[in-house]
């Protein structure tokens, strides 16, 4: 019941401060209608935990699916979106994601929320797209609709190394597979920018490094 209340509260929550006009704020992932229902049931099970006898149990992944680890998600709002006003920052004039509270090493901060699509329907131009499941090829794109996670910048030119990572998991409360944003090995101070590594491939594909 508490879980249901907090979901309703999140679904109707207004966009956070500094949210850009033209981007739809999503509290939870939007799953494309073209994703087959059997595939969808693996990522968003109707019943959790699954019934012990069920052969189609979502806990036993088909061999063609990634077996996501079950982890606990935080319920707190732990980030803020801010405009970058420092001219020496490589994303000057854009936005970034910042710690709204101190964040302990290896903890869940928030989820990267967006639109989940089949590989065939994935955007080829989005700068807000992640691989959601390498095995099935699903993508997660927050270009036009998403959550605060879409503002996480790459560490290059900002700080010495990434302080957070994107890693998918199965939410222990709901059974849903989500893309978590997690603190790496060091605690993060309130006010620090959260920076991930997009990977060299991301910059190479855009012709920004060789
Ligand atoms: C996922 S978005 C990050 C949020 C973005 N700053 C915004 O306000 O919408 C990725 C884009 O942010 C910018 N960006 C992120 N990290 C950067 C970095 N280290 N150096 C330069 N630009 C960066 C680039 O324009 C990139 O295409």
XYZ file of C-alpha atoms and ligand atoms in Angstrom:
237
model
C 0.000 0.000 0.000
C 2.833 2.375 0.912
C 4.492 1.388 -2.355
C 1.273 2.228 -4.252
C 0.970 5.612 -2.484
C 4.542 6.566 -3.285
C 4.060 5.531 -6.943
C 0.933 7.714 -7.228
C 2.799 10.600 -5.551
C 5.690 10.235 -8.010
C 3.426 9.886 -11.075
C 1.677 13.165 -10.311
C 4.761 14.992 -9.036
C 5.459 18.241 -10.891
C 8.722 18.428 -12.854
C 11.721 19.429 -10.711
C 13.069 22.988 -10.610
C 14.919 24.114 -13.760
C 13.111 21.539 -15.939
C 13.401 22.613 -19.624
C 10.296 23.484 -21.617
C 9.810 21.026 -24.461
C 10.919 17.925 -22.531
C 8.165 15.841 -20.950
C 8.890 14.925 -17.350
C 8.457 11.179 -16.706
C 8.454 9.670 -13.198
C 8.635 6.102 -14.551
C 9.757 4.547 -17.819
C 7.432 4.653 -20.807
C 7.420 1.287 -22.605
C 6.810 1.379 -26.356
C 3.612 -0.342 -27.573
C 5.693 -2.303 -30.089
C 7.460 -4.302 -27.339
C 5.876 -7.817 -27.359
C 3.863 -8.554 -24.212
C 5.953 -11.633 -23.270
C 9.080 -9.477 -23.369
C 7.397 -6.674 -21.425
C 6.296 -9.169 -18.719
C 9.960 -9.987 -18.085
C 10.877 -6.328 -17.379
C 7.612 -5.194 -15.783
C 6.071 -8.263 -14.102
C 2.399 -8.018 -13.163
C 3.020 -10.058 -10.012
C 6.028 -9.704 -7.699
C 7.415 -11.797 -6.159
C 6.384 -14.270 -8.862
C 4.187 -17.220 -7.877
C 6.482 -20.139 -6.843
C 4.871 -22.665 -9.224
C 4.650 -20.458 -12.287
C 6.757 -21.818 -15.180
C 6.679 -18.373 -16.787
C 8.102 -16.880 -13.604
C 9.721 -13.491 -14.124
C 12.411 -14.508 -11.603
C 13.776 -17.157 -13.977
C 14.930 -15.296 -17.017
C 14.628 -16.960 -20.389
C 18.176 -17.683 -21.684
C 17.783 -14.856 -24.186
C 17.414 -12.249 -21.416
C 19.915 -10.656 -19.054
C 19.477 -11.916 -15.450
C 19.339 -8.551 -13.668
C 20.427 -8.496 -9.994
C 17.666 -7.709 -7.491
C 18.503 -4.527 -5.542
C 16.822 -1.997 -3.309
C 15.972 1.444 -4.687
C 15.974 4.604 -2.596
C 12.696 6.507 -2.181
C 14.303 9.844 -1.362
C 14.772 12.657 -3.831
C 18.553 13.005 -3.752
C 19.429 15.210 -6.733
C 18.833 18.623 -8.201
C 19.029 19.835 -11.782
C 21.003 23.060 -12.188
C 22.023 25.327 -15.012
C 25.806 25.399 -15.465
C 26.956 28.966 -15.031
C 30.735 28.369 -14.837
C 32.199 29.367 -18.250
C 35.112 26.922 -17.784
C 32.713 23.941 -17.574
C 32.553 22.105 -20.946
C 28.731 22.032 -20.783
C 28.475 25.768 -19.927
C 24.944 27.067 -20.559
C 23.450 23.579 -20.382
C 22.237 21.759 -17.264
C 23.875 19.210 -14.969
C 22.804 16.878 -12.171
C 23.950 17.646 -8.610
C 23.833 15.894 -5.225
C 21.063 17.488 -3.131
C 22.313 15.602 -0.082
C 25.451 13.648 0.896
C 25.489 10.291 -0.950
C 27.194 7.228 0.490
C 29.447 5.046 -1.684
C 27.718 2.237 -3.633
C 24.176 3.462 -2.925
C 21.276 3.980 -5.324
C 20.710 7.654 -6.181
C 17.848 7.607 -8.707
C 16.826 5.845 -11.906
C 17.557 6.942 -15.451
C 13.990 7.248 -16.722
C 12.967 7.537 -20.367
C 11.287 5.803 -23.284
C 12.113 2.116 -23.765
C 12.155 0.960 -27.394
C 13.048 -2.067 -29.482
C 16.449 -1.910 -31.218
C 14.744 -1.409 -34.599
C 13.022 1.746 -33.301
C 16.022 3.255 -31.463
C 16.963 6.853 -32.244
C 20.201 7.266 -34.195
C 20.668 10.891 -33.240
C 19.741 11.122 -29.539
C 22.419 12.247 -27.066
C 20.238 10.918 -24.219
C 20.105 7.243 -25.243
C 21.457 4.219 -23.336
C 21.508 0.506 -23.990
C 18.888 -0.930 -21.622
C 19.521 -4.627 -22.276
C 22.416 -5.707 -24.485
C 20.914 -9.170 -25.009
C 17.499 -8.063 -26.277
C 18.804 -4.767 -27.714
C 16.240 -2.562 -25.947
C 17.219 1.105 -25.681
C 16.292 3.735 -23.101
C 16.019 7.255 -24.469
C 15.310 10.450 -22.514
C 15.720 12.943 -25.370
C 12.086 14.133 -25.498
C 10.695 12.595 -22.285
C 12.530 11.468 -19.190
C 13.606 12.088 -15.598
C 16.402 14.036 -13.917
C 18.965 11.369 -14.857
C 19.035 12.787 -18.418
C 21.062 15.715 -17.058
C 24.012 13.603 -15.915
C 27.078 14.912 -17.749
C 30.230 13.012 -18.699
C 33.190 13.587 -16.346
C 35.622 14.612 -19.134
C 36.701 18.216 -18.570
C 34.600 18.439 -15.395
C 36.399 16.320 -12.781
C 39.203 13.742 -12.583
C 36.948 10.713 -12.918
C 33.335 9.594 -12.856
C 31.664 9.491 -9.435
C 28.514 7.606 -10.537
C 27.659 4.748 -12.895
C 24.574 3.592 -14.798
C 23.749 -0.027 -14.022
C 20.461 -1.869 -14.602
C 18.810 -3.827 -11.777
C 15.529 -5.413 -10.773
C 13.744 -3.362 -8.089
C 13.288 -5.567 -5.036
C 9.919 -3.935 -4.200
C 8.207 -3.975 -7.610
C 10.179 -6.528 -9.650
C 10.587 -3.966 -12.434
C 13.860 -3.753 -14.322
C 15.222 -0.207 -14.152
C 18.395 1.638 -15.086
C 19.848 2.736 -11.758
C 22.335 5.549 -11.224
C 24.667 4.423 -8.426
C 27.429 6.084 -6.410
C 30.823 4.598 -7.300
C 33.468 3.729 -4.661
C 33.713 7.170 -2.973
C 31.116 9.077 -0.942
C 29.772 12.178 -2.709
C 29.395 15.515 -0.931
C 26.200 17.585 -1.034
C 26.469 20.023 -3.951
C 28.929 17.960 -6.031
C 28.108 17.424 -9.688
C 27.224 13.820 -10.533
C 29.307 12.733 -13.498
C 29.287 9.398 -15.315
C 31.563 8.066 -18.050
C 29.699 7.947 -21.356
C 32.615 5.826 -22.613
C 35.160 6.663 -25.303
C 32.855 5.089 -27.929
C 30.168 7.716 -27.241
C 32.560 10.597 -27.979
C 34.186 8.773 -30.929
C 30.785 8.122 -32.588
C 30.142 11.867 -32.473
C 33.592 12.664 -33.925
C 34.633 14.473 -30.725
C 37.715 12.300 -30.042
C 39.714 10.061 -32.380
C 22.794 13.387 -21.689
S 23.094 15.050 -22.062
C 23.631 15.687 -20.518
C 22.778 16.848 -20.095
C 22.965 18.116 -20.868
N 24.074 18.887 -20.302
C 21.695 18.944 -20.863
O 21.633 20.039 -20.267
O 20.695 18.502 -21.444
C 24.517 14.901 -23.055
C 24.992 16.212 -23.626
O 25.554 17.019 -22.590
C 26.750 17.630 -23.028
N 27.885 17.111 -22.225
C 27.807 16.176 -21.270
N 29.008 15.954 -20.720
C 29.873 16.764 -21.339
C 31.275 16.990 -21.218
N 32.026 16.362 -20.331
N 31.844 17.881 -22.055
C 31.091 18.559 -22.959
N 29.764 18.398 -23.117
C 29.156 17.510 -22.307
C 26.910 17.324 -24.481
O 26.280 18.356 -25.215
C 26.124 16.038 -24.626
O 25.623 15.867 -25.927
